[in-house]
């Protein structure tokens, strides 16, 4: 590792950076939290998603499992970032040796800033220098990681517009649900009225049928007498 841990400012920046990131479980102790490599896989997934398949990294308590996770990360991710780890470093990480994860995170943070800055500057070279600096400072914000190829203010504006459109869509969904409920009530009401009409019709026809039978019977009797 190339970073001197005596640089307190670097370490403080690392703690502040990690603190704002939501991991799969609560953070307690940096060295132990990262010892099985799962936190590192989740962290790398944010910034280099195409290199990381989270399902490859299973939490484990045994040192052997931790080393296996770190070795997989080393082979599939760190080697592609030109940050390949030595076996001694992997062993130190798996054994939660104090200071080792901080050194790695300092290097990783520098790598992320360098890569993101290079991508943005190549695409937006016409922006003023202070805007570029603002972009670099913001890139480690997890909510803006997806914005690696656009300036911060553009991303914020697009995000706001997207939220507004989502709000409109949600409102329309609620209106549609309400209209569907009204339609069901109307259909049920129509069905009830139809049923009542049919019953009423049947009841009105039945007495008439009885009278007709009585009339026919009387006619038959008269015919017999005659």
Coordinates of N, CA and C in Angstrom, one line a residue, residues 11-216:
X11 N -7.4 9.5 6.9 CA -8.1 8.5 7.6 C -9.5 9.0 8.0
X12 N -9.5 10.3 8.4 CA -10.8 10.9 8.8 C -11.7 11.0 7.6
X13 N -11.2 11.3 6.4 CA -12.0 11.3 5.2 C -12.5 9.9 4.9
X14 N -11.7 8.9 5.2 CA -12.2 7.5 4.9 C -13.4 7.2 5.9
X15 N -13.3 7.5 7.1 CA -14.3 7.3 8.1 C -15.6 8.0 7.7
X16 N -15.4 9.3 7.3 CA -16.6 10.1 6.9 C -17.3 9.5 5.6
X17 N -16.4 9.0 4.7 CA -16.9 8.4 3.5 C -17.7 7.2 3.8
X18 N -17.1 6.3 4.5 CA -17.8 5.0 4.8 C -19.0 5.2 5.7
X19 N -19.0 6.2 6.5 CA -20.2 6.4 7.4 C -21.4 6.8 6.6
X20 N -21.3 7.4 5.5 CA -22.5 7.8 4.7 C -23.0 6.8 3.8
X21 N -22.3 5.6 3.7 CA -22.8 4.5 2.9 C -23.6 3.5 3.6
X22 N -24.7 3.1 3.0 CA -25.6 2.1 3.6 C -25.1 0.7 3.2
X23 N -24.7 -0.1 4.2 CA -24.3 -1.5 3.9 C -25.4 -2.4 4.3
X24 N -25.2 -3.7 4.0 CA -26.2 -4.7 4.3 C -26.4 -5.0 5.7
X25 N -25.5 -4.5 6.6 CA -25.7 -4.7 8.0 C -25.0 -3.5 8.7
X26 N -25.4 -3.2 10.0 CA -24.9 -2.0 10.7 C -23.4 -2.1 10.8
X27 N -22.7 -0.9 10.7 CA -21.3 -0.8 10.9 C -20.9 -0.7 12.4
X28 N -19.9 -1.5 12.8 CA -19.5 -1.4 14.2 C -18.0 -1.1 14.4
X29 N -17.2 -2.0 13.8 CA -15.8 -1.8 13.8 C -15.2 -2.0 12.4
X30 N -14.5 -1.0 11.9 CA -14.1 -1.1 10.5 C -13.4 -2.3 10.1
X31 N -12.4 -2.7 10.9 CA -11.5 -3.8 10.6 C -12.4 -5.1 10.5
X32 N -13.2 -5.3 11.6 CA -14.0 -6.5 11.6 C -15.1 -6.5 10.6
X33 N -15.7 -5.3 10.4 CA -16.8 -5.2 9.4 C -16.4 -5.6 8.0
X34 N -15.2 -5.3 7.7 CA -14.6 -5.5 6.3 C -13.9 -6.9 6.2
X35 N -13.7 -7.6 7.3 CA -12.8 -8.7 7.4 C -13.2 -9.9 6.4
X36 N -14.5 -10.0 6.2 CA -14.9 -11.1 5.3 C -15.1 -10.7 3.9
X37 N -14.8 -9.4 3.6 CA -14.8 -9.0 2.2 C -16.2 -8.6 1.6
X38 N -17.3 -8.9 2.4 CA -18.6 -8.6 1.9 C -18.8 -7.1 1.8
X39 N -18.4 -6.3 2.8 CA -18.6 -4.9 2.8 C -17.8 -4.3 1.6
X40 N -16.6 -4.8 1.4 CA -15.8 -4.3 0.3 C -16.5 -4.6 -1.1
X41 N -17.1 -5.8 -1.2 CA -17.8 -6.1 -2.4 C -19.0 -5.2 -2.6
X42 N -19.7 -4.9 -1.6 CA -20.8 -3.9 -1.7 C -20.3 -2.5 -2.0
X43 N -19.2 -2.1 -1.5 CA -18.6 -0.8 -1.8 C -18.2 -0.7 -3.2
X44 N -17.5 -1.7 -3.7 CA -17.0 -1.8 -5.1 C -18.2 -1.8 -6.1
X45 N -19.3 -2.5 -5.7 CA -20.4 -2.6 -6.5 C -21.0 -1.2 -6.8
X46 N -20.9 -0.3 -5.9 CA -21.4 1.1 -6.1 C -20.6 1.8 -7.2
X47 N -19.3 1.6 -7.2 CA -18.5 2.4 -8.1 C -18.0 1.7 -9.4
X48 N -17.9 0.3 -9.3 CA -17.5 -0.5 -10.4 C -18.5 -1.6 -10.6
X49 N -19.7 -1.4 -10.8 CA -20.8 -2.4 -10.8 C -20.6 -3.5 -11.8
X50 N -19.9 -3.3 -12.9 CA -19.8 -4.3 -13.9 C -18.7 -5.4 -13.5
X51 N -17.9 -5.0 -12.5 CA -16.9 -6.0 -12.1 C -17.4 -6.9 -10.9
X52 N -18.5 -6.5 -10.3 CA -18.9 -7.2 -9.0 C -20.2 -7.9 -9.1
X53 N -20.2 -9.2 -8.8 CA -21.4 -10.0 -8.6 C -21.5 -10.3 -7.1
X54 N -22.5 -9.6 -6.4 CA -22.6 -9.7 -5.0 C -22.8 -11.1 -4.5
X55 N -23.5 -11.9 -5.3 CA -23.8 -13.3 -4.8 C -22.5 -14.1 -4.7
X56 N -21.4 -13.7 -5.3 CA -20.2 -14.4 -5.1 C -19.5 -14.3 -3.8
X57 N -20.0 -13.4 -3.0 CA -19.4 -13.1 -1.7 C -20.4 -13.3 -0.5
X58 N -20.1 -14.4 0.2 CA -21.0 -14.9 1.2 C -20.4 -14.6 2.6
X59 N -21.1 -14.0 3.5 CA -20.6 -13.7 4.8 C -20.1 -14.9 5.5
X60 N -19.0 -14.8 6.3 CA -18.4 -16.0 7.0 C -17.6 -15.6 8.2
X61 N -17.6 -16.4 9.1 CA -16.8 -16.2 10.4 C -15.4 -16.8 10.4
X62 N -15.3 -17.8 9.6 CA -14.0 -18.5 9.5 C -13.0 -17.7 8.7
X63 N -11.7 -17.8 9.1 CA -10.7 -17.1 8.4 C -10.5 -17.6 7.0
X64 N -10.7 -18.9 6.8 CA -10.6 -19.5 5.5 C -11.7 -18.9 4.5
X65 N -12.9 -18.7 5.0 CA -14.0 -18.2 4.2 C -13.7 -16.7 3.9
X66 N -13.2 -16.0 4.8 CA -12.8 -14.6 4.6 C -11.7 -14.4 3.6
X67 N -10.7 -15.3 3.7 CA -9.6 -15.3 2.7 C -10.1 -15.6 1.3
X68 N -11.1 -16.5 1.2 CA -11.7 -16.9 0.0 C -12.4 -15.8 -0.7
X69 N -13.2 -15.0 0.1 CA -13.9 -13.9 -0.4 C -12.9 -12.8 -0.9
X70 N -11.9 -12.5 -0.1 CA -10.9 -11.5 -0.5 C -10.1 -12.0 -1.8
X71 N -9.8 -13.2 -1.8 CA -9.1 -13.7 -3.0 C -9.9 -13.6 -4.3
X72 N -11.2 -13.8 -4.1 CA -12.1 -13.6 -5.3 C -12.2 -12.2 -5.7
X73 N -12.3 -11.3 -4.7 CA -12.3 -9.9 -5.0 C -11.0 -9.5 -5.7
X74 N -9.9 -10.0 -5.2 CA -8.6 -9.7 -5.7 C -8.5 -10.1 -7.2
X75 N -9.0 -11.3 -7.5 CA -8.9 -11.8 -8.8 C -9.8 -11.2 -9.8
X76 N -11.1 -10.9 -9.4 CA -12.1 -10.4 -10.3 C -12.2 -8.9 -10.3
X77 N -11.8 -8.2 -9.3 CA -12.0 -6.8 -9.2 C -10.7 -6.0 -9.1
X78 N -10.0 -6.2 -8.0 CA -8.8 -5.4 -7.8 C -7.7 -5.5 -8.9
X79 N -7.6 -6.7 -9.4 CA -6.6 -6.9 -10.5 C -7.0 -6.1 -11.7
X80 N -8.3 -5.9 -11.9 CA -8.8 -5.1 -13.1 C -8.6 -3.6 -12.8
X81 N -8.5 -3.2 -11.5 CA -8.3 -1.8 -11.1 C -6.9 -1.5 -10.9
X82 N -6.0 -2.4 -11.3 CA -4.5 -2.2 -11.0 C -4.3 -1.9 -9.5
X83 N -5.0 -2.7 -8.7 CA -4.8 -2.6 -7.3 C -4.6 -4.0 -6.6
X84 N -4.0 -4.9 -7.3 CA -3.9 -6.3 -6.9 C -3.3 -6.3 -5.5
X85 N -3.9 -7.2 -4.6 CA -3.4 -7.3 -3.3 C -2.5 -8.5 -3.1
X86 N -1.5 -8.3 -2.2 CA -0.6 -9.5 -1.9 C -1.3 -10.4 -0.9
X87 N -0.7 -11.6 -0.9 CA -1.3 -12.6 0.1 C -1.2 -12.2 1.5
X88 N -0.1 -11.5 1.8 CA 0.0 -11.0 3.2 C -1.0 -10.0 3.6
X89 N -1.4 -9.1 2.6 CA -2.4 -8.1 2.8 C -3.8 -8.8 3.0
X90 N -4.0 -9.8 2.2 CA -5.3 -10.5 2.3 C -5.4 -11.2 3.6
X91 N -4.3 -11.8 4.1 CA -4.3 -12.4 5.4 C -4.6 -11.4 6.5
X92 N -4.0 -10.2 6.4 CA -4.2 -9.2 7.4 C -5.6 -8.7 7.4
X93 N -6.2 -8.6 6.2 CA -7.6 -8.1 6.1 C -8.5 -9.2 6.8
X94 N -8.3 -10.4 6.4 CA -9.1 -11.5 6.9 C -9.0 -11.7 8.5
X95 N -7.9 -11.3 9.0 CA -7.6 -11.4 10.4 C -7.9 -10.1 11.2
X96 N -8.5 -9.1 10.5 CA -8.9 -7.8 11.1 C -7.8 -7.1 11.7
X97 N -6.6 -7.1 11.0 CA -5.4 -6.4 11.6 C -5.7 -4.9 11.5
X98 N -5.6 -4.2 12.6 CA -5.8 -2.7 12.6 C -4.9 -2.0 11.6
X99 N -5.5 -1.1 10.9 CA -4.8 -0.2 10.0 C -4.8 -0.7 8.5
X100 N -5.0 -2.0 8.3 CA -4.9 -2.6 7.0 C -6.0 -2.1 6.1
X101 N -7.2 -2.2 6.6 CA -8.4 -1.8 5.8 C -8.4 -0.3 5.5
X102 N -7.9 0.4 6.5 CA -7.8 1.9 6.3 C -6.9 2.2 5.1
X103 N -5.8 1.5 5.1 CA -4.8 1.8 4.0 C -5.4 1.4 2.6
X104 N -6.1 0.3 2.6 CA -6.7 -0.1 1.4 C -7.8 0.9 0.9
X105 N -8.6 1.3 1.9 CA -9.7 2.3 1.6 C -9.2 3.6 1.1
X106 N -8.1 4.0 1.7 CA -7.4 5.3 1.2 C -7.0 5.2 -0.2
X107 N -6.4 4.1 -0.6 CA -6.0 3.8 -2.0 C -7.2 3.7 -2.9
X108 N -8.2 3.0 -2.4 CA -9.4 2.8 -3.2 C -10.1 4.1 -3.5
X109 N -10.2 4.9 -2.5 CA -10.8 6.2 -2.6 C -10.1 7.1 -3.6
X110 N -8.8 7.1 -3.6 CA -8.0 7.8 -4.6 C -8.2 7.3 -6.0
X111 N -8.3 6.0 -6.1 CA -8.6 5.4 -7.4 C -9.9 5.8 -7.9
X112 N -11.0 5.8 -7.1 CA -12.3 6.2 -7.5 C -12.3 7.6 -8.0
X113 N -11.7 8.5 -7.2 CA -11.7 9.9 -7.6 C -11.0 10.1 -8.9
X114 N -9.9 9.4 -9.1 CA -9.1 9.5 -10.3 C -9.9 9.0 -11.5
X115 N -10.5 7.9 -11.4 CA -11.3 7.3 -12.5 C -12.5 8.2 -12.8
X116 N -13.2 8.6 -11.8 CA -14.4 9.4 -12.1 C -14.1 10.8 -12.6
X117 N -13.0 11.3 -12.1 CA -12.6 12.7 -12.6 C -12.1 12.6 -14.1
X118 N -11.4 11.5 -14.4 CA -11.0 11.3 -15.8 C -12.2 11.2 -16.7
X119 N -13.2 10.4 -16.3 CA -14.3 10.2 -17.1 C -15.1 11.5 -17.4
X120 N -15.3 12.2 -16.3 CA -16.1 13.5 -16.4 C -15.3 14.5 -17.2
X121 N -14.0 14.7 -17.0 CA -13.3 15.7 -17.7 C -13.2 15.4 -19.2
X122 N -13.1 14.2 -19.5 CA -13.1 13.8 -21.0 C -14.4 14.1 -21.7
X123 N -15.5 14.1 -20.9 CA -16.8 14.3 -21.5 C -17.2 15.8 -21.4
X124 N -16.7 16.5 -20.4 CA -17.2 17.8 -20.1 C -16.0 18.8 -20.0
X125 N -15.1 18.7 -20.9 CA -13.9 19.5 -20.8 C -14.1 21.0 -20.9
X126 N -15.3 21.4 -21.4 CA -15.7 22.8 -21.6 C -16.1 23.4 -20.3
X127 N -16.3 22.7 -19.2 CA -16.8 23.2 -18.0 C -15.6 23.9 -17.2
X128 N -16.0 24.9 -16.5 CA -15.0 25.7 -15.8 C -14.3 24.9 -14.7
X129 N -13.1 25.3 -14.3 CA -12.3 24.5 -13.4 C -13.0 24.3 -12.0
X130 N -13.6 25.3 -11.5 CA -14.2 25.1 -10.2 C -15.4 24.2 -10.3
X131 N -16.1 24.1 -11.4 CA -17.2 23.1 -11.6 C -16.6 21.7 -11.6
X132 N -15.5 21.5 -12.2 CA -14.8 20.2 -12.2 C -14.5 19.8 -10.8
X133 N -13.9 20.7 -10.0 CA -13.5 20.4 -8.7 C -14.8 20.0 -7.9
X134 N -15.9 20.7 -8.1 CA -17.1 20.3 -7.3 C -17.6 18.9 -7.7
X135 N -17.4 18.6 -9.0 CA -17.8 17.2 -9.4 C -17.0 16.2 -8.7
X136 N -15.7 16.4 -8.7 CA -14.8 15.4 -8.0 C -15.1 15.2 -6.6
X137 N -15.4 16.3 -5.9 CA -15.7 16.2 -4.5 C -17.0 15.5 -4.2
X138 N -17.9 15.6 -5.2 CA -19.2 15.0 -5.0 C -19.3 13.5 -5.4
X139 N -18.3 13.0 -6.1 CA -18.4 11.7 -6.7 C -18.5 10.6 -5.6
X140 N -18.0 10.8 -4.4 CA -18.0 9.8 -3.4 C -19.3 9.8 -2.7
X141 N -20.2 10.7 -3.0 CA -21.5 10.6 -2.4 C -22.3 9.5 -3.0
X142 N -22.7 8.5 -2.3 CA -23.4 7.3 -2.9 C -24.6 7.6 -3.8
X143 N -25.3 8.7 -3.4 CA -26.5 9.0 -4.2 C -26.1 9.5 -5.6
X144 N -24.8 9.9 -5.8 CA -24.4 10.5 -7.0 C -23.5 9.6 -7.8
X145 N -23.3 8.4 -7.3 CA -22.4 7.4 -8.0 C -22.9 7.1 -9.4
X146 N -24.2 7.0 -9.6 CA -24.8 6.7 -10.9 C -24.6 7.9 -11.8
X147 N -24.1 9.0 -11.3 CA -23.9 10.2 -12.1 C -22.5 10.4 -12.6
X148 N -21.8 9.3 -12.8 CA -20.3 9.3 -13.1 C -20.0 10.0 -14.4
X149 N -21.0 10.2 -15.3 CA -20.7 10.7 -16.6 C -21.4 12.1 -16.8
X150 N -22.0 12.7 -15.8 CA -22.6 14.0 -16.0 C -22.3 14.9 -14.9
X151 N -22.3 16.2 -15.1 CA -22.0 17.1 -14.0 C -23.0 17.1 -12.9
X152 N -22.6 17.5 -11.7 CA -23.5 17.3 -10.6 C -24.8 18.1 -10.7
X153 N -24.7 19.3 -11.1 CA -25.9 20.1 -11.2 C -26.9 19.6 -12.2
X154 N -26.4 19.0 -13.3 CA -27.2 18.3 -14.3 C -27.9 17.1 -13.7
X155 N -27.2 16.4 -13.0 CA -27.7 15.2 -12.3 C -28.8 15.6 -11.3
X156 N -28.5 16.6 -10.5 CA -29.5 17.0 -9.5 C -30.8 17.5 -10.2
X157 N -30.7 18.2 -11.3 CA -31.8 18.7 -12.0 C -32.6 17.6 -12.6
X158 N -32.0 16.6 -13.2 CA -32.6 15.4 -13.7 C -33.3 14.6 -12.7
X159 N -32.6 14.5 -11.5 CA -33.2 13.7 -10.4 C -34.5 14.4 -9.9
X160 N -34.5 15.7 -9.8 CA -35.7 16.4 -9.4 C -36.8 16.3 -10.4
X161 N -36.5 16.4 -11.7 CA -37.5 16.2 -12.7 C -38.1 14.8 -12.6
X162 N -37.2 13.8 -12.4 CA -37.7 12.4 -12.3 C -38.6 12.2 -11.2
X163 N -38.3 12.9 -10.0 CA -39.1 12.7 -8.8 C -40.5 13.4 -9.1
X164 N -40.5 14.5 -9.8 CA -41.8 15.2 -10.1 C -42.6 14.3 -11.0
X165 N -42.0 13.7 -12.0 CA -42.8 12.8 -12.9 C -43.3 11.6 -12.1
X166 N -42.5 11.1 -11.2 CA -42.9 9.9 -10.4 C -44.1 10.3 -9.5
X167 N -44.1 11.5 -9.0 CA -45.2 12.0 -8.2 C -46.5 12.1 -9.0
X168 N -46.4 12.6 -10.3 CA -47.5 12.7 -11.2 C -48.1 11.3 -11.5
X169 N -47.1 10.4 -11.8 CA -47.5 9.0 -12.1 C -48.3 8.3 -10.9
X170 N -47.7 8.6 -9.7 CA -48.4 8.0 -8.5 C -49.8 8.6 -8.3
X171 N -49.9 9.9 -8.6 CA -51.3 10.5 -8.5 C -52.2 9.9 -9.5
X172 N -51.8 9.7 -10.7 CA -52.6 9.1 -11.8 C -53.0 7.7 -11.4
X173 N -52.1 7.0 -10.8 CA -52.4 5.6 -10.4 C -53.5 5.6 -9.4
X174 N -53.4 6.5 -8.5 CA -54.4 6.6 -7.4 C -55.8 6.9 -8.0
X175 N -55.8 7.9 -9.0 CA -57.1 8.2 -9.7 C -57.6 7.0 -10.4
X176 N -56.8 6.3 -11.1 CA -57.2 5.1 -11.9 C -57.8 4.1 -10.9
X177 N -57.2 3.9 -9.8 CA -57.7 2.9 -8.8 C -59.0 3.3 -8.3
X178 N -59.2 4.7 -8.0 CA -60.5 5.2 -7.6 C -61.6 5.0 -8.6
X179 N -61.2 5.2 -9.9 CA -62.2 5.0 -10.9 C -62.6 3.6 -11.1
X180 N -61.6 2.7 -11.0 CA -61.9 1.3 -11.1 C -62.8 0.8 -9.9
X181 N -62.6 1.4 -8.7 CA -63.5 1.1 -7.6 C -64.9 1.5 -7.9
X182 N -65.1 2.7 -8.5 CA -66.4 3.2 -8.8 C -67.1 2.4 -9.9
X183 N -66.3 1.9 -10.9 CA -66.8 1.1 -11.9 C -67.3 -0.3 -11.3
X184 N -66.6 -0.8 -10.4 CA -67.0 -2.1 -9.8 C -68.3 -1.9 -9.0
X185 N -68.4 -0.7 -8.3 CA -69.6 -0.5 -7.5 C -70.8 -0.3 -8.5
X186 N -70.6 0.4 -9.6 CA -71.7 0.6 -10.6 C -72.1 -0.8 -11.2
X187 N -71.2 -1.6 -11.5 CA -71.5 -2.9 -12.1 C -72.3 -3.8 -11.1
X188 N -71.9 -3.7 -9.8 CA -72.6 -4.4 -8.8 C -74.0 -3.9 -8.6
X189 N -74.2 -2.6 -8.7 CA -75.5 -2.0 -8.6 C -76.4 -2.4 -9.8
X190 N -75.8 -2.4 -11.0 CA -76.6 -2.8 -12.1 C -77.0 -4.3 -12.0
X191 N -76.1 -5.1 -11.5 CA -76.4 -6.5 -11.4 C -77.6 -6.7 -10.4
X192 N -77.5 -5.9 -9.3 CA -78.6 -6.0 -8.2 C -79.9 -5.6 -8.8
X193 N -79.9 -4.5 -9.6 CA -81.2 -4.0 -10.1 C -81.7 -5.0 -11.2
X194 N -80.8 -5.5 -12.0 CA -81.3 -6.5 -13.0 C -81.9 -7.7 -12.3
X195 N -81.3 -8.2 -11.2 CA -81.9 -9.3 -10.4 C -83.2 -9.0 -9.9
X196 N -83.4 -7.7 -9.4 CA -84.7 -7.3 -8.8 C -85.8 -7.3 -9.9
X197 N -85.4 -6.8 -11.1 CA -86.3 -6.7 -12.2 C -86.8 -8.1 -12.6
X198 N -85.9 -9.0 -12.7 CA -86.2 -10.4 -13.1 C -87.1 -11.0 -12.1
X199 N -86.9 -10.9 -10.8 CA -87.7 -11.4 -9.8 C -89.1 -10.8 -9.9
X200 N -89.2 -9.5 -10.0 CA -90.4 -8.8 -10.1 C -91.3 -9.3 -11.3
X201 N -90.6 -9.5 -12.4 CA -91.3 -10.0 -13.6 C -91.9 -11.4 -13.4
X202 N -91.1 -12.2 -12.8 CA -91.5 -13.6 -12.6 C -92.7 -13.6 -11.6
X203 N -92.7 -12.8 -10.6 CA -93.8 -12.7 -9.7 C -95.1 -12.2 -10.3
X204 N -94.9 -11.3 -11.2 CA -96.1 -10.7 -11.9 C -96.7 -11.7 -12.9
X205 N -95.9 -12.6 -13.5 CA -96.4 -13.5 -14.5 C -97.1 -14.7 -13.8
X206 N -96.6 -15.2 -12.7 CA -97.2 -16.4 -12.0 C -98.7 -16.3 -11.7
X207 N -99.2 -15.2 -11.1 CA -100.6 -15.1 -10.8 C -101.5 -15.2 -12.1
X208 N -101.0 -14.5 -13.2 CA -101.7 -14.5 -14.4 C -101.8 -16.0 -15.0
X209 N -100.8 -16.7 -14.8 CA -100.8 -18.1 -15.3 C -101.8 -18.9 -14.5
X210 N -102.0 -18.6 -13.2 CA -103.0 -19.3 -12.3 C -104.4 -19.0 -12.8
X211 N -104.7 -17.7 -13.0 CA -106.0 -17.3 -13.5 C -106.4 -17.9 -14.8
X212 N -105.4 -18.0 -15.7 CA -105.6 -18.6 -17.0 C -106.0 -20.1 -16.9
X213 N -105.3 -20.8 -16.0 CA -105.7 -22.2 -15.7 C -107.1 -22.4 -15.2
X214 N -107.5 -21.5 -14.3 CA -108.8 -21.5 -13.7 C -109.9 -21.3 -14.7
X215 N -109.6 -20.3 -15.6 CA -110.6 -20.0 -16.7 C -110.8 -21.2 -17.6
X216 N -109.6 -21.8 -18.0 CA -109.7 -23.0 -18.9 C -110.5 -24.1 -18.2

